[in-house]
Amino acid sequence: MFHGFIKQKYFMFKFQNMYHSSTQRKFWTFQSEEHLLDLRQTANHDFITNHRPRCKNEDTTFFLSEPEERLICRHYEHLLRDLCRNFEPPMPNSVMATGCAYLKRFYLHNSVMDHHPNYIMLTCLYLACKIEEFNVSIVQFCCNIKDNPSRAAEVILTLELLVMQALNFHLTVHNPYRPLEGFLIDLKTRYSSLRNPDQLRQGADEFLHRCIATDACLLFSPSQVSLAALVTSASKLGINIDSYVTDTLLGPENRSGLRDTVNIIKRMKCLVKNIEPLNPEIIKRLEKKLDICRNQELNPDSEVYKKKLQDMLDDEEENLFIKHNKEAEIMRQKEEDLLLNI
């Protein structure tokens, strides 16, 4: 029992220490939902400002608004989770959570009108497979995509660097699944009042899955999310684990920490409770609007993009040709000088 207690304390300390010194905490955990809204509004405003000349007669409805962009993002987050659930071979929850985190981070500073979420979503998930060491090749990955898997593979590999740059190469994501396991072990080790802590697992997993559909990963630490999942699961089963949180976990002297923890759990419950269902008809209309107003220069399927790419390749070939001729001329001159010196 004592050995298990020491092992658990070391595990919790190590995980917390890793998160508190992480890029996730420093760069990708925000103080409020208002801060997230400001970033998304800025990305939307910047795109509209840069592309306003395309808008005829000052029609402000030509472009997507920030709430409309958010609806489209939520739709593709849902598609990502759906793809993960049906993926072969079965995909761990950590990969799905990391892929969703990448997608949310990407669209904090980018507009869907610049980068369509369809391929960005797939690229985020493929990148998450690598980072979470879920070893699938690009061919295996794209076998799970129904529409034109070979084209998807080509675009994913093209966009991979773009996505990593947008994430500032901050690719390690601390998910709430590991601390959840830690809490369950801690309950077994230090909280004898609860005979079977594993009965909380199913409800906690359901709560975490719903949390992925919110901005929780951008607002709270993984341990806060997993603790909220445990408390919510216990509450649904009519089990009271308040004394575990107040006495065992926080300690009776940490009253300010208790108030903060209670408020955080309430905020998370509110986020999960207030998830609005997506209306398929509205999403369909917004998708059509996006097809019209999006930046065609960044659309891999557009003629404008293909021409721009071909021009870049032509320029590269011309530069290589010029470089080759210069090198050949230098070599010829060296040979002539050598012959003159004989």
Tab-separated table of C-alpha atoms in Angstrom:
chain	number	residue	atom	x	y	z
A	1	MET	CA	0.000	0.000	0.000
A	2	PHE	CA	2.791	2.425	0.951
A	3	HIS	CA	4.703	1.609	-2.253
A	4	GLY	CA	1.540	2.267	-4.312
A	5	PHE	CA	1.039	5.605	-2.531
A	6	ILE	CA	4.622	6.738	-3.281
A	7	LYS	CA	4.325	5.620	-6.902
A	8	GLN	CA	1.047	7.503	-7.322
A	9	LYS	CA	2.405	10.706	-5.747
A	10	TYR	CA	5.427	10.536	-8.064
A	11	PHE	CA	3.168	10.009	-11.109
A	12	MET	CA	0.925	12.985	-10.223
A	13	PHE	CA	3.901	15.239	-9.445
A	14	LYS	CA	5.694	14.300	-12.669
A	15	PHE	CA	2.610	14.912	-14.835
A	16	GLN	CA	1.765	18.237	-13.175
A	17	ASN	CA	5.387	19.360	-13.475
A	18	MET	CA	5.437	18.442	-17.182
A	19	TYR	CA	2.269	20.429	-17.853
A	20	HIS	CA	3.287	23.507	-15.831
A	21	SER	CA	6.537	23.806	-17.788
A	22	SER	CA	4.901	23.032	-21.136
A	23	THR	CA	4.238	25.168	-24.216
A	24	GLN	CA	0.585	24.186	-23.818
A	25	ARG	CA	0.322	26.082	-20.533
A	26	LYS	CA	2.467	29.005	-21.678
A	27	PHE	CA	1.061	29.606	-25.168
A	28	TRP	CA	-2.186	27.653	-25.583
A	29	THR	CA	-4.059	27.979	-22.269
A	30	PHE	CA	-6.125	31.160	-22.075
A	31	GLN	CA	-7.774	33.014	-19.213
A	32	SER	CA	-11.297	33.273	-20.580
A	33	GLU	CA	-13.688	32.498	-23.407
A	34	GLU	CA	-13.650	36.231	-24.198
A	35	HIS	CA	-9.945	35.990	-25.011
A	36	LEU	CA	-10.629	33.133	-27.445
A	37	LEU	CA	-13.434	35.158	-29.022
A	38	ASP	CA	-11.105	38.147	-29.497
A	39	LEU	CA	-8.535	35.986	-31.311
A	40	ARG	CA	-11.156	34.464	-33.606
A	41	GLN	CA	-12.709	37.836	-34.357
A	42	THR	CA	-9.270	39.222	-35.218
A	43	ALA	CA	-8.605	36.364	-37.657
A	44	ASN	CA	-12.003	36.928	-39.283
A	45	HIS	CA	-11.529	40.716	-39.440
A	46	ASP	CA	-8.034	40.415	-40.936
A	47	PHE	CA	-9.251	38.140	-43.722
A	48	ILE	CA	-12.188	40.413	-44.613
A	49	THR	CA	-9.939	43.489	-44.580
A	50	ASN	CA	-7.396	41.851	-46.900
A	51	HIS	CA	-10.022	40.542	-49.328
A	52	ARG	CA	-12.595	43.342	-49.261
A	53	PRO	CA	-11.850	44.352	-52.890
A	54	ARG	CA	-13.472	41.065	-53.960
A	55	CYS	CA	-16.724	42.157	-52.309
A	56	LYS	CA	-19.015	44.009	-54.712
A	57	ASN	CA	-21.298	46.864	-53.621
A	58	GLU	CA	-19.959	46.751	-50.052
A	59	ASP	CA	-21.979	43.615	-49.377
A	60	THR	CA	-20.944	42.718	-45.831
A	61	THR	CA	-22.716	39.341	-46.020
A	62	PHE	CA	-20.421	38.127	-48.827
A	63	PHE	CA	-17.896	36.873	-46.253
A	64	LEU	CA	-18.482	34.581	-43.306
A	65	SER	CA	-18.926	36.255	-39.929
A	66	GLU	CA	-16.984	35.020	-36.889
A	67	PRO	CA	-20.008	33.088	-35.479
A	68	GLU	CA	-20.483	31.457	-38.896
A	69	GLU	CA	-16.803	30.491	-39.005
A	70	ARG	CA	-17.122	28.978	-35.542
A	71	LEU	CA	-20.087	26.866	-36.629
A	72	ILE	CA	-18.090	25.487	-39.554
A	73	CYS	CA	-15.145	24.729	-37.252
A	74	ARG	CA	-17.443	22.906	-34.841
A	75	HIS	CA	-18.855	20.899	-37.751
A	76	TYR	CA	-15.382	19.747	-38.790
A	77	GLU	CA	-14.408	19.009	-35.203
A	78	HIS	CA	-17.465	16.729	-35.136
A	79	LEU	CA	-16.353	15.084	-38.403
A	80	LEU	CA	-12.885	14.554	-36.937
A	81	ARG	CA	-14.293	12.818	-33.860
A	82	ASP	CA	-16.567	10.715	-36.070
A	83	LEU	CA	-13.609	9.667	-38.235
A	84	CYS	CA	-11.678	8.678	-35.098
A	85	ARG	CA	-14.532	6.530	-33.787
A	86	ASN	CA	-14.707	4.576	-37.054
A	87	PHE	CA	-10.972	4.448	-37.740
A	88	GLU	CA	-9.244	1.164	-38.563
A	89	PRO	CA	-7.150	0.121	-36.729
A	90	PRO	CA	-8.972	1.450	-33.621
A	91	MET	CA	-7.620	4.853	-32.626
A	92	PRO	CA	-6.779	5.748	-28.988
A	93	ASN	CA	-8.706	8.625	-27.406
A	94	SER	CA	-5.463	10.542	-26.908
A	95	VAL	CA	-4.970	10.793	-30.685
A	96	MET	CA	-8.479	12.143	-31.169
A	97	ALA	CA	-8.011	14.692	-28.356
A	98	THR	CA	-4.656	15.858	-29.735
A	99	GLY	CA	-6.060	16.168	-33.267
A	100	CYS	CA	-8.978	18.256	-31.977
A	101	ALA	CA	-6.599	20.436	-29.950
A	102	TYR	CA	-4.512	21.104	-33.076
A	103	LEU	CA	-7.617	22.032	-35.055
A	104	LYS	CA	-8.861	24.433	-32.367
A	105	ARG	CA	-5.423	26.049	-32.060
A	106	PHE	CA	-5.054	26.439	-35.824
A	107	TYR	CA	-8.288	28.402	-36.185
A	108	LEU	CA	-7.543	30.759	-33.314
A	109	HIS	CA	-5.234	32.640	-35.687
A	110	ASN	CA	-6.490	31.551	-39.113
A	111	SER	CA	-9.749	31.955	-40.988
A	112	VAL	CA	-11.610	29.060	-42.576
A	113	MET	CA	-11.890	31.351	-45.603
A	114	ASP	CA	-8.124	31.138	-46.019
A	115	HIS	CA	-7.699	27.457	-45.155
A	116	HIS	CA	-10.708	25.183	-45.629
A	117	PRO	CA	-11.143	22.882	-42.595
A	118	ASN	CA	-11.641	19.782	-44.740
A	119	TYR	CA	-7.964	19.095	-45.425
A	120	ILE	CA	-6.710	20.983	-42.342
A	121	MET	CA	-8.788	18.627	-40.176
A	122	LEU	CA	-7.232	15.567	-41.812
A	123	THR	CA	-3.739	17.022	-41.563
A	124	CYS	CA	-4.223	17.776	-37.847
A	125	LEU	CA	-5.340	14.207	-37.222
A	126	TYR	CA	-2.513	12.675	-39.248
A	127	LEU	CA	-0.013	14.829	-37.361
A	128	ALA	CA	-1.609	13.748	-34.057
A	129	CYS	CA	-1.092	10.089	-35.055
A	130	LYS	CA	2.625	10.761	-35.367
A	131	ILE	CA	2.989	12.766	-32.166
A	132	GLU	CA	0.969	10.272	-30.098
A	133	GLU	CA	2.968	7.386	-31.667
A	134	PHE	CA	-0.074	5.761	-33.237
A	135	ASN	CA	1.863	4.234	-36.096
A	136	VAL	CA	-0.080	4.334	-39.348
A	137	SER	CA	1.317	5.143	-42.775
A	138	ILE	CA	-0.230	7.839	-44.932
A	139	VAL	CA	-1.687	5.058	-47.110
A	140	GLN	CA	-3.289	3.330	-44.099
A	141	PHE	CA	-4.547	6.651	-42.816
A	142	CYS	CA	-6.170	7.638	-46.099
A	143	CYS	CA	-7.817	4.225	-46.511
A	144	ASN	CA	-10.213	5.528	-43.817
A	145	ILE	CA	-11.176	8.485	-46.023
A	146	LYS	CA	-14.062	7.760	-48.376
A	147	ASP	CA	-13.639	10.590	-50.883
A	148	ASN	CA	-10.552	10.367	-53.116
A	149	PRO	CA	-7.998	8.976	-50.622
A	150	SER	CA	-5.049	9.398	-53.013
A	151	ARG	CA	-5.806	13.117	-53.425
A	152	ALA	CA	-6.233	13.446	-49.644
A	153	ALA	CA	-2.790	11.890	-49.075
A	154	GLU	CA	-1.192	14.339	-51.501
A	155	VAL	CA	-2.781	17.398	-49.877
A	156	ILE	CA	-2.142	16.223	-46.287
A	157	LEU	CA	1.577	15.857	-46.968
A	158	THR	CA	1.583	19.296	-48.626
A	159	LEU	CA	-0.182	20.961	-45.679
A	160	GLU	CA	1.722	19.234	-42.879
A	161	LEU	CA	4.442	21.898	-42.613
A	162	LEU	CA	1.866	24.715	-42.840
A	163	VAL	CA	-0.071	23.287	-39.877
A	164	MET	CA	3.087	22.795	-37.800
A	165	GLN	CA	4.119	26.389	-38.507
A	166	ALA	CA	0.659	27.660	-37.504
A	167	LEU	CA	1.049	25.743	-34.226
A	168	ASN	CA	4.513	27.313	-33.755
A	169	PHE	CA	5.822	23.717	-33.671
A	170	HIS	CA	4.248	23.306	-30.210
A	171	LEU	CA	3.167	19.734	-30.883
A	172	THR	CA	3.097	18.118	-27.425
A	173	VAL	CA	-0.462	18.099	-26.061
A	174	HIS	CA	-1.208	17.064	-22.485
A	175	ASN	CA	-4.607	15.378	-22.514
A	176	PRO	CA	-6.848	14.619	-19.505
A	177	TYR	CA	-6.766	10.826	-19.974
A	178	ARG	CA	-3.485	10.272	-18.121
A	179	PRO	CA	-4.436	12.336	-15.037
A	180	LEU	CA	-7.815	10.548	-14.999
A	181	GLU	CA	-5.966	7.245	-14.595
A	182	GLY	CA	-3.872	8.875	-11.884
A	183	PHE	CA	-6.960	10.020	-9.971
A	184	LEU	CA	-8.522	6.551	-10.184
A	185	ILE	CA	-5.348	4.986	-8.770
A	186	ASP	CA	-5.268	7.658	-6.061
A	187	LEU	CA	-8.883	6.902	-5.115
A	188	LYS	CA	-8.028	3.213	-4.746
A	189	THR	CA	-4.920	3.992	-2.707
A	190	ARG	CA	-5.950	6.833	-0.408
A	191	TYR	CA	-9.753	6.982	-0.349
A	192	SER	CA	-11.101	3.829	1.267
A	193	SER	CA	-14.616	5.301	1.536
A	194	LEU	CA	-15.155	4.424	-2.127
A	195	ARG	CA	-14.962	0.677	-2.615
A	196	ASN	CA	-14.962	0.542	-6.401
A	197	PRO	CA	-13.507	3.676	-8.028
A	198	ASP	CA	-13.601	2.013	-11.463
A	199	GLN	CA	-17.375	2.476	-11.530
A	200	LEU	CA	-16.654	6.180	-12.165
A	201	ARG	CA	-14.665	5.462	-15.339
A	202	GLN	CA	-17.514	5.212	-17.858
A	203	GLY	CA	-19.190	8.456	-16.783
A	204	ALA	CA	-15.819	10.225	-16.642
A	205	ASP	CA	-14.926	9.052	-20.162
A	206	GLU	CA	-18.290	10.303	-21.434
A	207	PHE	CA	-17.681	13.703	-19.834
A	208	LEU	CA	-14.179	13.926	-21.367
A	209	HIS	CA	-15.583	13.053	-24.766
A	210	ARG	CA	-18.116	15.872	-24.482
A	211	CYS	CA	-15.381	18.206	-23.256
A	212	ILE	CA	-13.495	17.667	-26.518
A	213	ALA	CA	-16.457	19.289	-28.285
A	214	THR	CA	-15.875	22.462	-26.210
A	215	ASP	CA	-12.944	24.849	-25.733
A	216	ALA	CA	-11.983	23.183	-22.437
A	217	CYS	CA	-8.516	22.214	-23.731
A	218	LEU	CA	-7.807	25.927	-24.362
A	219	LEU	CA	-9.050	27.083	-20.954
A	220	PHE	CA	-8.184	24.483	-18.310
A	221	SER	CA	-5.339	22.190	-17.333
A	222	PRO	CA	-5.696	18.439	-18.071
A	223	SER	CA	-5.894	17.586	-14.363
A	224	GLN	CA	-8.696	20.121	-13.843
A	225	VAL	CA	-10.652	18.586	-16.729
A	226	SER	CA	-10.171	15.027	-15.467
A	227	LEU	CA	-11.155	15.989	-11.906
A	228	ALA	CA	-14.328	17.633	-13.212
A	229	ALA	CA	-15.043	14.419	-15.136
A	230	LEU	CA	-14.686	12.328	-11.971
A	231	VAL	CA	-16.872	14.622	-9.851
A	232	THR	CA	-19.560	14.719	-12.554
A	233	SER	CA	-19.520	10.930	-12.961
A	234	ALA	CA	-19.784	10.411	-9.206
A	235	SER	CA	-22.664	12.882	-8.981
A	236	LYS	CA	-24.626	11.037	-11.691
A	237	LEU	CA	-24.189	7.771	-9.776
A	238	GLY	CA	-25.310	9.394	-6.513
A	239	ILE	CA	-21.806	9.054	-5.023
A	240	ASN	CA	-20.339	11.886	-2.980
A	241	ILE	CA	-16.560	12.271	-3.311
A	242	ASP	CA	-16.423	15.820	-1.921
A	243	SER	CA	-14.323	14.699	1.038
A	244	TYR	CA	-11.773	13.175	-1.373
A	245	VAL	CA	-11.400	16.535	-3.122
A	246	THR	CA	-11.431	18.703	0.023
A	247	ASP	CA	-9.454	16.571	2.489
A	248	THR	CA	-7.405	14.014	0.540
A	249	LEU	CA	-6.589	15.897	-2.634
A	250	LEU	CA	-6.393	19.548	-1.596
A	251	GLY	CA	-6.043	19.320	2.161
A	252	PRO	CA	-8.190	21.098	4.766
A	253	GLU	CA	-5.826	24.097	4.939
A	254	ASN	CA	-6.170	24.936	1.224
A	255	ARG	CA	-9.541	26.741	1.313
A	256	SER	CA	-8.705	29.236	-1.448
A	257	GLY	CA	-7.653	26.348	-3.684
A	258	LEU	CA	-10.965	24.656	-2.901
A	259	ARG	CA	-12.978	27.707	-3.998
A	260	ASP	CA	-11.010	27.932	-7.244
A	261	THR	CA	-11.467	24.212	-7.909
A	262	VAL	CA	-15.218	24.373	-7.310
A	263	ASN	CA	-15.551	27.367	-9.650
A	264	ILE	CA	-13.498	25.646	-12.374
A	265	ILE	CA	-15.623	22.495	-12.152
A	266	LYS	CA	-18.789	24.611	-12.396
A	267	ARG	CA	-17.432	26.432	-15.475
A	268	MET	CA	-16.611	23.132	-17.176
A	269	LYS	CA	-20.008	21.638	-16.382
A	270	CYS	CA	-21.590	24.766	-17.845
A	271	LEU	CA	-19.497	24.468	-21.028
A	272	VAL	CA	-20.508	20.844	-21.516
A	273	LYS	CA	-24.156	21.455	-20.658
A	274	ASN	CA	-24.471	24.368	-23.089
A	275	ILE	CA	-23.152	22.609	-26.200
A	276	GLU	CA	-25.631	23.601	-28.888
A	277	PRO	CA	-26.542	20.932	-31.453
A	278	LEU	CA	-25.476	21.679	-35.022
A	279	ASN	CA	-28.208	22.306	-37.572
A	280	PRO	CA	-27.365	20.369	-40.789
A	281	GLU	CA	-29.302	22.824	-42.969
A	282	ILE	CA	-27.405	25.819	-41.588
A	283	ILE	CA	-24.072	24.012	-42.035
A	284	LYS	CA	-24.983	23.143	-45.625
A	285	ARG	CA	-25.796	26.788	-46.380
A	286	LEU	CA	-22.562	28.003	-44.764
A	287	GLU	CA	-20.509	25.442	-46.715
A	288	LYS	CA	-21.920	26.863	-49.966
A	289	LYS	CA	-21.150	30.387	-48.818
A	290	LEU	CA	-17.600	29.331	-47.909
A	291	ASP	CA	-17.054	27.870	-51.379
A	292	ILE	CA	-17.838	31.301	-52.865
A	293	CYS	CA	-15.931	33.579	-50.483
A	294	ARG	CA	-12.843	31.477	-49.703
A	295	ASN	CA	-9.354	32.438	-50.865
A	296	GLN	CA	-8.908	30.493	-54.098
A	297	GLU	CA	-5.149	31.033	-54.032
A	298	LEU	CA	-5.013	28.671	-51.034
A	299	ASN	CA	-7.539	26.180	-52.408
A	300	PRO	CA	-5.596	23.071	-53.559
A	301	ASP	CA	-8.435	22.153	-55.961
A	302	SER	CA	-8.737	25.564	-57.662
A	303	GLU	CA	-7.274	26.515	-61.035
A	304	VAL	CA	-5.766	29.647	-59.463
A	305	TYR	CA	-3.855	27.533	-56.938
A	306	LYS	CA	-2.713	25.021	-59.570
A	307	LYS	CA	-1.480	27.821	-61.856
A	308	LYS	CA	0.377	29.499	-58.983
A	309	LEU	CA	1.976	26.173	-58.054
A	310	GLN	CA	2.970	25.525	-61.673
A	311	ASP	CA	4.489	29.008	-61.957
A	312	MET	CA	6.540	28.314	-58.831
A	313	LEU	CA	7.733	25.011	-60.293
A	314	ASP	CA	8.578	26.693	-63.613
A	315	ASP	CA	10.550	29.381	-61.798
A	316	GLU	CA	12.382	26.711	-59.829
A	317	GLU	CA	13.237	24.801	-63.032
A	318	GLU	CA	14.438	28.001	-64.706
A	319	ASN	CA	16.611	28.839	-61.700
A	320	LEU	CA	18.078	25.338	-61.748
A	321	PHE	CA	18.764	25.663	-65.503
A	322	ILE	CA	20.536	29.008	-64.979
A	323	LYS	CA	22.528	27.590	-62.064
A	324	HIS	CA	23.548	24.547	-64.115
A	325	ASN	CA	24.713	26.747	-67.020
A	326	LYS	CA	26.763	28.930	-64.663
A	327	GLU	CA	28.430	25.889	-63.113
A	328	ALA	CA	29.150	24.471	-66.582
A	329	GLU	CA	30.668	27.794	-67.691
A	330	ILE	CA	32.897	27.926	-64.574
A	331	MET	CA	34.023	24.354	-65.202
A	332	ARG	CA	34.778	25.107	-68.882
A	333	GLN	CA	36.801	28.165	-67.895
A	334	LYS	CA	38.808	26.125	-65.385
A	335	GLU	CA	39.566	23.515	-68.057
A	336	GLU	CA	40.741	26.198	-70.501
A	337	ASP	CA	42.997	27.746	-67.853
A	338	LEU	CA	44.446	24.337	-67.101
A	339	LEU	CA	45.240	23.667	-70.754
A	340	LEU	CA	46.941	27.087	-71.116
A	341	ASN	CA	49.210	26.331	-68.154
A	342	ILE	CA	50.452	23.021	-69.570
